[in-house]
Coordinates of C-alpha atoms in Angstrom, one line a residue:
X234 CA 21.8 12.7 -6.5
X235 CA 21.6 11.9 -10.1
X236 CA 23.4 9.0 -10.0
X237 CA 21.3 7.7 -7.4
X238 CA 18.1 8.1 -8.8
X239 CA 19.4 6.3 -11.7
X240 CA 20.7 3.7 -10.0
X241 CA 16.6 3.1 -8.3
X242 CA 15.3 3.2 -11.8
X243 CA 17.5 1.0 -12.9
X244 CA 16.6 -1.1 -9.1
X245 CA 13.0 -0.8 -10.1
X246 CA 13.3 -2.0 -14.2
X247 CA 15.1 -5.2 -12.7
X248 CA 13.3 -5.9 -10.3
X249 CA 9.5 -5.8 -12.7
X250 CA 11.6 -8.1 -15.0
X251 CA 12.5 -10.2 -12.7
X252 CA 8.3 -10.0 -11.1
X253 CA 7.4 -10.8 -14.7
X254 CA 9.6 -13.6 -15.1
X255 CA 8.0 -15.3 -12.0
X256 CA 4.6 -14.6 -13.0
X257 CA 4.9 -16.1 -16.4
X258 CA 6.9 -18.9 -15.5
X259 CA 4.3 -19.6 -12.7
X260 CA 1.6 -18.8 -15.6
X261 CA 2.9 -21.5 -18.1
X262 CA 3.1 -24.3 -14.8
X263 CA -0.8 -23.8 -14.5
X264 CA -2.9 -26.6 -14.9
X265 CA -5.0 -26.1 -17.9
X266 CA -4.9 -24.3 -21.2
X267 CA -1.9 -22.4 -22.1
X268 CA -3.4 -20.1 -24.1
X269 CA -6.7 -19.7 -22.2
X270 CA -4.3 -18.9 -18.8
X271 CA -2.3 -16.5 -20.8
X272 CA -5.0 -14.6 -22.7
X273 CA -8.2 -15.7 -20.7
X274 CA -10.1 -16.8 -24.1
X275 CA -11.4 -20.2 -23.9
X276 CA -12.4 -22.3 -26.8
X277 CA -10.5 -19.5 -29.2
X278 CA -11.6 -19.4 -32.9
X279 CA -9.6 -20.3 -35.3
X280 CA -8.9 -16.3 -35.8
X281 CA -8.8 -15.3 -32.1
X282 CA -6.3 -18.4 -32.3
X283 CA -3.9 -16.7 -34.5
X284 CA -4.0 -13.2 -33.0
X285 CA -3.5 -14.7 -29.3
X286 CA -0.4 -16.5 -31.1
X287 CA 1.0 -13.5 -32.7
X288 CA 0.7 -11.4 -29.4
X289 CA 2.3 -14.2 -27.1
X290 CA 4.6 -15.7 -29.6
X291 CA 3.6 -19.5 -28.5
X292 CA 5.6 -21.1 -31.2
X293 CA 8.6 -19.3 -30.9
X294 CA 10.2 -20.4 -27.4
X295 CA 10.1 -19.0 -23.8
X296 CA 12.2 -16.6 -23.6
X297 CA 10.4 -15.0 -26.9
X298 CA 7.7 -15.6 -25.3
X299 CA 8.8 -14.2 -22.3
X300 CA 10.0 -10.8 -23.8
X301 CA 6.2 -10.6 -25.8
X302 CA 4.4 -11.4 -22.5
X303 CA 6.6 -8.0 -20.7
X304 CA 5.4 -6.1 -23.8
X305 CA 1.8 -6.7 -23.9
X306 CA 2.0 -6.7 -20.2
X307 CA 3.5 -2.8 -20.1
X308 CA 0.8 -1.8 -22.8
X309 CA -1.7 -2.6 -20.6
X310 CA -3.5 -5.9 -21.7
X311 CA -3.8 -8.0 -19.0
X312 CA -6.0 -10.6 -21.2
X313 CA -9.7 -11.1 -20.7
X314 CA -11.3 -12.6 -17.7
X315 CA -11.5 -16.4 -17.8
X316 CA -15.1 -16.0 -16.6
X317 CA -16.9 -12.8 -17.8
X318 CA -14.5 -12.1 -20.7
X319 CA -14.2 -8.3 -19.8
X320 CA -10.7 -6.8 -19.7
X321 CA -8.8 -7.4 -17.4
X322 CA -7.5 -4.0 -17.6
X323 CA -11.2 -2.4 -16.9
X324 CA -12.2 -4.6 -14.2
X325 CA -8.8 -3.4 -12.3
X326 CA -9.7 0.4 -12.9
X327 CA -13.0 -0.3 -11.5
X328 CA -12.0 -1.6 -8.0
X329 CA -8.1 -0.5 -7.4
X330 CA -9.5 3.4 -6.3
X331 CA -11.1 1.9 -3.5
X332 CA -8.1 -0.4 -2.6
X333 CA -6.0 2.9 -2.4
X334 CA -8.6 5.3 -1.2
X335 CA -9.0 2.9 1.8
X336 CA -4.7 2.4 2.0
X337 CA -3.9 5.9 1.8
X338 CA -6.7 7.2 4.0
X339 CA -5.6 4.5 7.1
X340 CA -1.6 5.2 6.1
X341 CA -1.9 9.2 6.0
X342 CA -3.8 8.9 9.5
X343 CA -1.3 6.9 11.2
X344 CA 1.2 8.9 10.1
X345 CA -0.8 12.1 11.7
X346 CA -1.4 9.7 15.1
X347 CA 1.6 7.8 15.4
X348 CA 4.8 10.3 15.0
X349 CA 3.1 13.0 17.9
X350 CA 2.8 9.7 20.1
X351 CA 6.2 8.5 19.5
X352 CA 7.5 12.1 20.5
X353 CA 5.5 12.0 23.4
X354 CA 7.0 8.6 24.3
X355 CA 10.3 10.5 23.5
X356 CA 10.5 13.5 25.1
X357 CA 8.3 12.7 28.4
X358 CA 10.4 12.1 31.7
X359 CA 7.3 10.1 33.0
X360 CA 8.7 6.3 32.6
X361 CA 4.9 5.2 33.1
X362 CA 4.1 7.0 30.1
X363 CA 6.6 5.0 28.0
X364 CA 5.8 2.4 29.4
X365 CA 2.2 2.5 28.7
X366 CA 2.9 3.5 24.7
X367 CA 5.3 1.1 24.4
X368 CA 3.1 -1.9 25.8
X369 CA 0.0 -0.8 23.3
X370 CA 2.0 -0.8 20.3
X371 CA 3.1 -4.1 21.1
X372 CA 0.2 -5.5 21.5
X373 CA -1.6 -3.4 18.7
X374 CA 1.5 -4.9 16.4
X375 CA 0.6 -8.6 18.1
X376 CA -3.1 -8.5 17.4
X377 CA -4.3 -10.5 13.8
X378 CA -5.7 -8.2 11.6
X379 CA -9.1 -10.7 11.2
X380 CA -9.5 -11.2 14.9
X381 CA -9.6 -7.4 15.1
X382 CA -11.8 -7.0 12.0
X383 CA -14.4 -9.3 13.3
X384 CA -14.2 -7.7 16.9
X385 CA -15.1 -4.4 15.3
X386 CA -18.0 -6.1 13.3
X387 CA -19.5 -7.7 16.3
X388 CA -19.0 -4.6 18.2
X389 CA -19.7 -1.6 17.1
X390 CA -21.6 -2.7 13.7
X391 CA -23.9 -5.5 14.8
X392 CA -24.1 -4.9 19.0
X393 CA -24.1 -1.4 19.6
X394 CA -24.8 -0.2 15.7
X395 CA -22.7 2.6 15.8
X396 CA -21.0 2.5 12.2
X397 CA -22.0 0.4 8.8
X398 CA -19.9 -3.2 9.1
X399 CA -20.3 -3.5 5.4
X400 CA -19.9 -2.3 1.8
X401 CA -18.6 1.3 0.8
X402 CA -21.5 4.0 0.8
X403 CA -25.4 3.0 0.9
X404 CA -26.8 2.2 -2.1
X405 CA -29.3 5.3 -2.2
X406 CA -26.6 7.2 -3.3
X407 CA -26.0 7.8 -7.1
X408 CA -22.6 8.9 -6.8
X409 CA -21.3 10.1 -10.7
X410 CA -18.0 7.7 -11.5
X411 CA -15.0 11.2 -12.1
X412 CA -11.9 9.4 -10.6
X413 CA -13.2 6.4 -8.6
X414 CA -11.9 8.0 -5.4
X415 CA -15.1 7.9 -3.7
X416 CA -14.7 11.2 -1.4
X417 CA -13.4 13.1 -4.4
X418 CA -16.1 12.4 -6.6
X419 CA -18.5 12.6 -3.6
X420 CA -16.9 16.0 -3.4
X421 CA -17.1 17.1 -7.0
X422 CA -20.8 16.4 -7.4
X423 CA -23.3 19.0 -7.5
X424 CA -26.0 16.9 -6.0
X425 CA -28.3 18.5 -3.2
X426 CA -27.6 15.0 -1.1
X427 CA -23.7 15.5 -1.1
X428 CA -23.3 16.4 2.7
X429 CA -25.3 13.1 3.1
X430 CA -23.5 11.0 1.0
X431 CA -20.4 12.5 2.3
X432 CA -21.4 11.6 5.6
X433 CA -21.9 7.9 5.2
X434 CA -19.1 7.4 3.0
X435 CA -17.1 8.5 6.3
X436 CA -19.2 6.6 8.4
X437 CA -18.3 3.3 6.1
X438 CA -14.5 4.2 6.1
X439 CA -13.9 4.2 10.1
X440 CA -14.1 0.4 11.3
X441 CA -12.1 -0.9 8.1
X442 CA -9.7 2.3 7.9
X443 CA -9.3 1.8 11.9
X444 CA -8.3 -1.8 11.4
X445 CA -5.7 -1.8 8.4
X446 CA -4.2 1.4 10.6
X447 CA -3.3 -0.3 13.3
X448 CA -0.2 -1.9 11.9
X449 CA 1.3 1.2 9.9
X450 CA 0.4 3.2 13.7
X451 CA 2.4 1.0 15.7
X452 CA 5.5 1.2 13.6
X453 CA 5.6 4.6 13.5
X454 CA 5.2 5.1 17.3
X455 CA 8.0 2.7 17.9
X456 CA 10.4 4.0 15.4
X457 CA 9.8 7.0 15.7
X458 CA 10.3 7.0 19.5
X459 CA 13.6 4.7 19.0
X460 CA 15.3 7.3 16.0
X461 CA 14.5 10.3 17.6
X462 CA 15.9 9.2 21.0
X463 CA 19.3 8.2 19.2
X464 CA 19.1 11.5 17.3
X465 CA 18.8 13.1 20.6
X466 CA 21.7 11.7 21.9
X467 CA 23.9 12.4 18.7
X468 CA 27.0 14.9 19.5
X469 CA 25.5 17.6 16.6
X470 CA 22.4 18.0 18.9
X471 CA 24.5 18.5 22.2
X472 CA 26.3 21.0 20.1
X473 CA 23.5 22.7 18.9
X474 CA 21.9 23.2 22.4
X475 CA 25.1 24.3 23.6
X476 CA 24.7 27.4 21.8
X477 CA 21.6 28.1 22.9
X478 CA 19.3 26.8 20.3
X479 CA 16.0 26.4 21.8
X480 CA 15.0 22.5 22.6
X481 CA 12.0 22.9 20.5
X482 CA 14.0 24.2 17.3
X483 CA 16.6 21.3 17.8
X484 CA 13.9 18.5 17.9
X485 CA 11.7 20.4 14.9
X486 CA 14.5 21.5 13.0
X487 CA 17.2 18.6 13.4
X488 CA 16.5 15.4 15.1
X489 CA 12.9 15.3 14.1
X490 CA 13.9 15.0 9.9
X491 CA 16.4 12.9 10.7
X492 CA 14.3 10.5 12.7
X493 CA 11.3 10.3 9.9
X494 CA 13.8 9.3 7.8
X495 CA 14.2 6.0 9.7
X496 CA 10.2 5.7 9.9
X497 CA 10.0 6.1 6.2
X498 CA 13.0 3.3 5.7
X499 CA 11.1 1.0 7.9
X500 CA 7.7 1.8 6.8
X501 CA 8.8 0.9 3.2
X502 CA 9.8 -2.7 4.1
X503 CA 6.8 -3.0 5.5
X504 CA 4.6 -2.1 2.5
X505 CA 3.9 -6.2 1.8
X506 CA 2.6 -6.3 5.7
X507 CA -0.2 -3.8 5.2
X508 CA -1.3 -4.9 1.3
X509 CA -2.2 -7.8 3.0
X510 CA -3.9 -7.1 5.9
X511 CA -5.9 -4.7 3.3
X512 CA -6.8 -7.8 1.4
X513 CA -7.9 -9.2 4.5
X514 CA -9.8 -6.1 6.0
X515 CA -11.6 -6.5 3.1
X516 CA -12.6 -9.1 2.9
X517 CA -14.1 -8.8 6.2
X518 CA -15.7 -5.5 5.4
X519 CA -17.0 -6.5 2.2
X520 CA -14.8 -3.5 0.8
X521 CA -15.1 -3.6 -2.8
X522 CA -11.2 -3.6 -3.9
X523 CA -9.0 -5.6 -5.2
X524 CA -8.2 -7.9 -2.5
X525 CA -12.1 -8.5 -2.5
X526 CA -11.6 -9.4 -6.3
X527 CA -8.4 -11.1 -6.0
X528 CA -10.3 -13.6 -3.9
X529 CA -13.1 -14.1 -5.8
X530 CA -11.0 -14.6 -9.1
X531 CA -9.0 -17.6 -7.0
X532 CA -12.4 -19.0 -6.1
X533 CA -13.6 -19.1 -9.7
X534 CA -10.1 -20.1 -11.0
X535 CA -10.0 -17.2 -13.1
X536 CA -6.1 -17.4 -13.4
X537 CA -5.8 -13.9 -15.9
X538 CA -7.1 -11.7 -13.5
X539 CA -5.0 -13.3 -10.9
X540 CA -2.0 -11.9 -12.6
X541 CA -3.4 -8.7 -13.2
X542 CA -4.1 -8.3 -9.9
X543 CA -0.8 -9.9 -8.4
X544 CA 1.1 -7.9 -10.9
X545 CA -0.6 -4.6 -10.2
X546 CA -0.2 -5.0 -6.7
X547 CA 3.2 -6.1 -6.7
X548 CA 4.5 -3.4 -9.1
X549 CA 2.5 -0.9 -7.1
X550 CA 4.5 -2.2 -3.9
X551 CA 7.9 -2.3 -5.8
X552 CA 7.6 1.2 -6.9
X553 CA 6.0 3.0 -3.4
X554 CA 9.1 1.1 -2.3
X555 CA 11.8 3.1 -4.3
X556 CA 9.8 6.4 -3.2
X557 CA 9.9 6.1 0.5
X558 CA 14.2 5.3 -0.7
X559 CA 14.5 8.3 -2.6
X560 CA 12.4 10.3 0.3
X561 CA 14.4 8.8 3.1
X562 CA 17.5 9.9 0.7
X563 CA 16.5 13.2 0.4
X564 CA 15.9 13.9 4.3
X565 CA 18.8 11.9 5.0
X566 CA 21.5 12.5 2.2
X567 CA 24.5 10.6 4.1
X568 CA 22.3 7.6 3.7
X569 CA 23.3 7.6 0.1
X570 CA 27.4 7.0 1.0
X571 CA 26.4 4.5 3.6
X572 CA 24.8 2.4 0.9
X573 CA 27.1 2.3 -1.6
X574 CA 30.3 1.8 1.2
X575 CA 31.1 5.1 0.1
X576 CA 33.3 7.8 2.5

């Protein structure tokens, strides 16, 4: 096991060097100042002039160049925005909790939805049942993530007015910044309105979290209800239930692990997928995350908090990546031989 986890670090140190590669190399091809897309300063003095060429190494080639860019990079200076010449580093801390407060949330529920179902699907004898699950996941899996986002606007926000279509909480709550996790700090306040506010920070979560869910929800049904059907029929199980073992301690016990660890292999390639039908959700929603600021720095052309905000999301992907590996590793150890060609 300790030779494969250093073979994913090592998997996961290429791979951000070859991410920062392609950043920087796409960085230098901008149109514009070099040193205002690399740093974000325009019209430098003559001393921000010098310090921008110490820390990027301008005169000294690209691939020097290259290895100072990694290193101020993986300190954490992104550069300044292009436009309101805060860091780029603060602006991302500001809206990246509500990015993954909103990811987790919609991820963690599918995954509570979606593997039940795909037993269901499974284990019923009822062929209309399968039928029927297998049908909606297709055409949940079918359906564009904006044409469902604006359904659930026009729907239940702006016809019927069930739930808020925009924004993240009402604004008459003061909510105290702790860790930018909205329910958390919601939850940490002392405040005598916290039910309240607790209330309507749900009620603001539903019609995005139910949209960017729908994608992660019908890949687990389908997987799950493919793997555990192949478990099922796998020699070891036959055994097992030859010997008595009860059907519902054979499915928890044995084919059930052994089946999530497909859904987690699957769900990890499909990481790039759901980022962006996040970015797009919101959008819609007016959700304010990074994909809401990514789009509004391409707008303005601010091309530093681009990168910041490709980067960040890009590592974030590479590295959730490797952890669903070493998790579908760990429930399914054999996995390990099959991909090195080992016996």
């Amino acid at each position: 096991m300790l030779s494969y986890l250093l073979r994913r670090i090592n998997l996961f140190v290429l791979t951000t060097l070859m991410l920062f590669a392609v950043v920087y190399s796409v960085t230098l091809a901008l149109p514009g100042d070099q040193v205002a897309n690399l740093s974000g300063v325009r019209d430098p003095s003559i001393a921000e002039m010098a310090e921008i060429n110490h820390t990027y190494k301008l005169e000294h080639g690209p691939i020097v160049g290259y290895v100072a860019y990694v290193s101020t990079r993986l300190r954490g200076d992104f550069g300044v925005s292009m436009n309101s010449g805060e860091a780029i580093a603060d602006q991302l801390l500001q809206v990246l909790p509500a990015t993954l407060e909103l990811g987790m949330l919609s991820v963690g529920l599918a995954l509570l939805i979606g593997i039940p179902i795909g037993m269901l699907a499974t284990l019923s004898r009822n062929p209309t049942v399968q039928r029927v699950v297998m049908t909606l996941t297709l055409v949940g899996f079918s359906l564009p993530v904006f044409w469902l986002g604006l359904l659930q606007i026009i729907t239940f926000g702006i016809q019927f007015d069930w739930l808020p279509a925009s924004g993240r909480i009402n604004l008459m709550y003061d909510i105290p910044d702790f860790s930018g996790l909205l329910l958390v700090d919601i939850f940490l306040s002392d405040s005598p309105w916290r039910g309240a506010a607790m209330a309507d920070a749900w009620a603001h979560l539903v019609l995005p979290m139910s949209v960017v869910m729908v994608l992660p929800l019908t890949i687990i049904i389908r997987i799950t209800r493919f793997a555990l059907a192949e478990e099922l029929e796998k020699n070891y199980i036959r055994a097992l239930e030859a010997r008595g073992i009860s059907r519902y301690k054979l499915i928890m016990n044995h084919a059930l692990p052994n089946a999530l660890a497909s859904v987690l292999r699957v769900l990890a390639l499909q990481l790039g997928p759901i980022a962006s039908s996040i970015i797009i959700v919101e959008l819609l929603f007016s959700w304010p995350g990074v994909g809401a600021w990514l789009v509004a720095a391409l707008r303005q052309g601010d091309y530093t908090a681009l990168q910041g905000g490709v980067l960040t999301i890009s590592l974030f992907i590479v590295f959730l990546s490797i952890m669903f590996d070493v998790a579908h590793t760990t429930l399914n150890p054999i996995s390990r031989k099959e991909i090195y060609g080992q016996r």
